[in-house]
CSV table of C-alpha atoms in Angstrom, one decimal:
chain,number,residue,atom,x,y,z
A,1,MET,CA,99.9,61.9,122.4
A,2,ARG,CA,102.9,64.4,121.8
A,3,GLY,CA,105.9,63.7,119.9
A,4,ARG,CA,104.5,60.1,118.5
A,5,LYS,CA,103.1,60.0,115.0
A,6,MET,CA,99.9,57.9,114.2
A,7,SER,CA,99.8,55.8,111.6
A,8,GLY,CA,99.3,57.5,108.5
A,9,GLU,CA,99.9,61.0,109.9
A,10,LYS,CA,103.0,62.7,108.2
A,11,SER,CA,105.0,64.8,110.4
A,12,GLN,CA,106.5,68.0,109.4
A,13,ASN,CA,109.6,69.4,110.7
A,14,VAL,CA,110.1,72.7,112.3
A,15,GLN,CA,112.2,73.7,109.2
A,16,ASP,CA,109.8,73.0,106.6
A,17,VAL,CA,107.2,74.7,108.6
A,18,PHE,CA,109.4,77.5,109.1
A,19,LEU,CA,110.4,78.1,105.2
A,20,ASN,CA,106.9,77.5,104.1
A,21,HIS,CA,105.4,80.2,106.2
A,22,VAL,CA,108.1,82.6,105.3
A,23,ARG,CA,107.6,81.6,101.6
A,24,LYS,CA,103.6,81.7,101.3
A,25,ASN,CA,103.3,85.0,103.1
A,26,LYS,CA,106.4,86.4,100.7
A,27,MET,CA,108.2,87.7,104.1
A,28,PRO,CA,111.3,89.4,103.3
A,29,VAL,CA,114.3,87.5,105.2
A,30,THR,CA,118.1,88.2,106.3
A,31,VAL,CA,120.0,84.8,105.5
A,32,PHE,CA,123.1,85.0,107.2
A,33,LEU,CA,126.1,82.4,105.7
A,34,VAL,CA,128.4,80.6,107.9
A,35,ASN,CA,131.2,82.5,105.8
A,36,GLY,CA,129.6,85.6,107.7
A,37,VAL,CA,128.1,87.0,104.2
A,38,LYS,CA,124.7,88.5,104.8
A,39,LEU,CA,121.9,88.0,102.1
A,40,GLN,CA,118.8,89.7,102.1
A,41,GLY,CA,115.4,88.7,99.9
A,42,VAL,CA,112.2,86.9,99.5
A,43,ILE,CA,112.3,83.1,100.0
A,44,SER,CA,110.5,81.6,96.6
A,45,TRP,CA,111.2,78.2,96.7
A,46,PHE,CA,113.4,75.4,98.7
A,47,ASP,CA,114.0,71.7,98.8
A,48,ASN,CA,116.1,69.5,101.2
A,49,PHE,CA,119.3,70.9,99.9
A,50,CYS,CA,118.4,74.5,98.3
A,51,VAL,CA,116.8,77.8,99.3
A,52,LEU,CA,116.1,80.1,96.2
A,53,LEU,CA,116.4,83.7,97.5
A,54,ARG,CA,114.8,86.4,95.3
A,55,ARG,CA,115.6,90.3,95.5
A,56,ASP,CA,114.5,92.8,92.8
A,57,ALA,CA,115.4,91.1,89.7
A,58,HIS,CA,117.9,88.7,90.9
A,59,VAL,CA,117.5,85.2,92.1
A,60,GLN,CA,120.3,83.5,94.2
A,61,LEU,CA,120.5,79.5,95.1
A,62,VAL,CA,121.7,79.0,98.0
A,63,TYR,CA,123.0,75.8,99.3
A,64,LYS,CA,121.5,75.0,103.0
A,65,HIS,CA,124.7,73.7,104.4
A,66,ALA,CA,126.0,77.4,103.5
A,67,ILE,CA,123.2,79.1,105.7
A,68,SER,CA,123.9,79.8,109.2
A,69,THR,CA,120.6,81.5,110.1
A,70,VAL,CA,117.3,83.0,108.4
A,71,MET,CA,115.7,85.9,110.0
A,72,PRO,CA,112.1,87.1,109.2
A,73,ALA,CA,111.9,90.8,109.0
A,74,GLN,CA,108.8,90.3,111.2
A,75,PRO,CA,107.6,88.0,113.9
A,76,VAL,CA,106.4,84.6,112.9
A,77,GLN,CA,104.1,82.5,114.6
A,78,LEU,CA,103.9,78.9,113.6
A,79,PHE,CA,102.1,77.2,116.3
A,80,ASP,CA,98.6,78.1,117.8
A,81,PRO,CA,99.5,78.7,121.5
A,82,ASN,CA,95.9,77.7,122.6
A,83,GLN,CA,96.5,74.4,120.9
A,84,ASP,CA,99.9,73.9,122.7
A,85,ALA,CA,98.4,74.9,125.9
A,86,ALA,CA,95.5,72.4,125.8
A,87,ALA,CA,97.9,69.7,124.6
A,88,ALA,CA,100.3,70.7,127.6
A,89,ALA,CA,96.8,70.4,129.9
A,90,ASP,CA,96.2,67.2,128.5
A,91,GLY,CA,99.8,65.7,129.6
A,92,GLU,CA,99.4,66.5,132.8
């Protein structure tokens, strides 16, 4: 059933899935902060509170509460559209 966790099944939130995808693929991202500052680089690590952004020889620790938007330089496909279509068909 969609939206429910099976016992023992660990759910992932979209933020973790997205950040892991761009981190593992070393995708360049633009990070827009709430104060209007624009940062660019590659996410090398993140946790519940911070994102580690690397560019050239510099590393920046950015607090998530300061981030407005994370925009990858290329399109990201997080989920298999065929699997989503099959799940929707099962629900009908």
